[in-house]
């Protein structure tokens, strides 16, 4: 546990955050397989200002993913906090 609460980034340039981000380390999570590889998140800006989110990982040659959208938690705040709109589609497909 952290000794103090982490600070939220202020004045985030959302457009610079868009793109593909690769995971280099992780903590165990029920949302991703223990032996997942090539785990990544891809973010893109939707026309309505929400963020499209695609999280992917591969395990035993099968692709698992969760896809959805997120929006700014408090539009009046300069803090970079997002809330999910929907992030509930999870499927596996054959290897790439």
mmCIF file of C-alpha atoms in Angstrom:
data_model
loop_
_atom_site.group_PDB
_atom_site.id
_atom_site.type_symbol
_atom_site.label_atom_id
_atom_site.label_comp_id
_atom_site.label_asym_id
_atom_site.label_seq_id
_atom_site.Cartn_x
_atom_site.Cartn_y
_atom_site.Cartn_z
ATOM 1 C CA UNK A 1 0.000 0.000 0.000
ATOM 2 C CA UNK A 2 1.177 3.484 -0.793
ATOM 3 C CA UNK A 3 1.886 5.707 2.191
ATOM 4 C CA UNK A 4 0.072 8.638 0.613
ATOM 5 C CA UNK A 5 -2.513 8.955 -2.084
ATOM 6 C CA UNK A 6 -1.048 9.401 -5.553
ATOM 7 C CA UNK A 7 -1.574 12.780 -7.181
ATOM 8 C CA UNK A 8 -3.734 13.034 -10.272
ATOM 9 C CA UNK A 9 -2.153 14.667 -13.314
ATOM 10 C CA UNK A 10 -3.490 18.154 -13.968
ATOM 11 C CA UNK A 11 -3.941 19.835 -17.351
ATOM 12 C CA UNK A 12 -3.474 16.600 -19.303
ATOM 13 C CA UNK A 13 -3.222 17.058 -23.064
ATOM 14 C CA UNK A 14 -5.619 14.223 -23.945
ATOM 15 C CA UNK A 15 -4.592 14.127 -27.610
ATOM 16 C CA UNK A 16 -0.970 13.382 -26.644
ATOM 17 C CA UNK A 17 -2.193 10.455 -24.520
ATOM 18 C CA UNK A 18 -3.963 8.826 -27.489
ATOM 19 C CA UNK A 19 -2.256 5.924 -29.219
ATOM 20 C CA UNK A 20 -0.976 2.471 -28.300
ATOM 21 C CA UNK A 21 0.665 1.829 -24.922
ATOM 22 C CA UNK A 22 2.480 -1.424 -24.096
ATOM 23 C CA UNK A 23 2.513 -3.011 -20.652
ATOM 24 C CA UNK A 24 5.980 -3.617 -19.220
ATOM 25 C CA UNK A 25 4.892 -4.952 -15.810
ATOM 26 C CA UNK A 26 1.684 -5.649 -13.919
ATOM 27 C CA UNK A 27 0.121 -6.796 -10.681
ATOM 28 C CA UNK A 28 -2.165 -9.855 -10.665
ATOM 29 C CA UNK A 29 -5.633 -8.923 -11.883
ATOM 30 C CA UNK A 30 -8.841 -10.836 -12.447
ATOM 31 C CA UNK A 31 -9.258 -8.905 -15.700
ATOM 32 C CA UNK A 32 -6.225 -10.359 -17.432
ATOM 33 C CA UNK A 33 -4.729 -13.859 -17.678
ATOM 34 C CA UNK A 34 -1.729 -14.677 -15.512
ATOM 35 C CA UNK A 35 0.390 -15.686 -18.515
ATOM 36 C CA UNK A 36 -0.743 -12.954 -20.912
ATOM 37 C CA UNK A 37 1.866 -11.586 -23.333
ATOM 38 C CA UNK A 38 2.075 -8.556 -25.618
ATOM 39 C CA UNK A 39 -0.454 -6.768 -23.410
ATOM 40 C CA UNK A 40 -1.361 -3.319 -24.675
ATOM 41 C CA UNK A 41 -3.945 -0.564 -24.495
ATOM 42 C CA UNK A 42 -4.987 1.569 -27.451
ATOM 43 C CA UNK A 43 -6.747 4.895 -26.893
ATOM 44 C CA UNK A 44 -8.412 7.071 -29.525
ATOM 45 C CA UNK A 45 -10.541 10.193 -29.280
ATOM 46 C CA UNK A 46 -14.175 9.838 -30.358
ATOM 47 C CA UNK A 47 -15.989 12.702 -32.110
ATOM 48 C CA UNK A 48 -18.095 13.320 -28.984
ATOM 49 C CA UNK A 49 -15.000 13.867 -26.821
ATOM 50 C CA UNK A 50 -15.097 10.463 -25.131
ATOM 51 C CA UNK A 51 -12.106 8.132 -25.327
ATOM 52 C CA UNK A 52 -12.334 4.773 -27.115
ATOM 53 C CA UNK A 53 -10.424 2.136 -25.102
ATOM 54 C CA UNK A 54 -9.163 -1.222 -26.423
ATOM 55 C CA UNK A 55 -7.201 -3.418 -23.988
ATOM 56 C CA UNK A 56 -5.655 -6.582 -25.482
ATOM 57 C CA UNK A 57 -3.493 -9.499 -24.376
ATOM 58 C CA UNK A 58 -2.554 -12.891 -25.800
ATOM 59 C CA UNK A 59 -2.550 -16.162 -23.861
ATOM 60 C CA UNK A 60 -1.833 -19.586 -25.406
ATOM 61 C CA UNK A 61 -2.207 -18.113 -28.890
ATOM 62 C CA UNK A 62 -5.631 -16.606 -28.187
ATOM 63 C CA UNK A 63 -6.411 -12.906 -28.137
ATOM 64 C CA UNK A 64 -8.429 -11.619 -25.216
ATOM 65 C CA UNK A 65 -9.736 -8.082 -25.215
ATOM 66 C CA UNK A 66 -11.969 -5.590 -23.487
ATOM 67 C CA UNK A 67 -13.300 -2.640 -25.468
ATOM 68 C CA UNK A 68 -15.359 0.379 -24.534
ATOM 69 C CA UNK A 69 -15.419 4.121 -23.920
ATOM 70 C CA UNK A 70 -14.481 6.484 -21.116
ATOM 71 C CA UNK A 71 -15.247 10.136 -20.374
ATOM 72 C CA UNK A 72 -13.861 12.860 -18.131
ATOM 73 C CA UNK A 73 -15.110 12.301 -14.560
ATOM 74 C CA UNK A 74 -15.621 16.016 -13.854
ATOM 75 C CA UNK A 75 -15.760 18.249 -16.951
ATOM 76 C CA UNK A 76 -15.157 21.353 -14.787
ATOM 77 C CA UNK A 77 -11.958 19.975 -13.230
ATOM 78 C CA UNK A 78 -8.460 20.139 -14.724
ATOM 79 C CA UNK A 79 -7.689 16.684 -13.265
ATOM 80 C CA UNK A 80 -7.075 13.804 -15.668
ATOM 81 C CA UNK A 81 -9.637 11.395 -14.212
ATOM 82 C CA UNK A 82 -11.710 9.255 -16.561
ATOM 83 C CA UNK A 83 -14.822 7.182 -15.877
ATOM 84 C CA UNK A 84 -15.828 4.214 -17.959
ATOM 85 C CA UNK A 85 -19.015 4.329 -19.978
ATOM 86 C CA UNK A 86 -18.821 0.680 -20.956
ATOM 87 C CA UNK A 87 -15.901 -1.673 -20.820
ATOM 88 C CA UNK A 88 -17.574 -5.024 -20.826
ATOM 89 C CA UNK A 89 -16.959 -6.849 -24.107
ATOM 90 C CA UNK A 90 -14.474 -9.667 -23.635
ATOM 91 C CA UNK A 91 -13.748 -12.331 -26.242
ATOM 92 C CA UNK A 92 -11.025 -14.664 -27.357
ATOM 93 C CA UNK A 93 -10.056 -15.227 -30.970
ATOM 94 C CA UNK A 94 -7.475 -17.467 -32.641
ATOM 95 C CA UNK A 95 -3.834 -16.394 -32.619
ATOM 96 C CA UNK A 96 -2.737 -13.527 -34.818
#
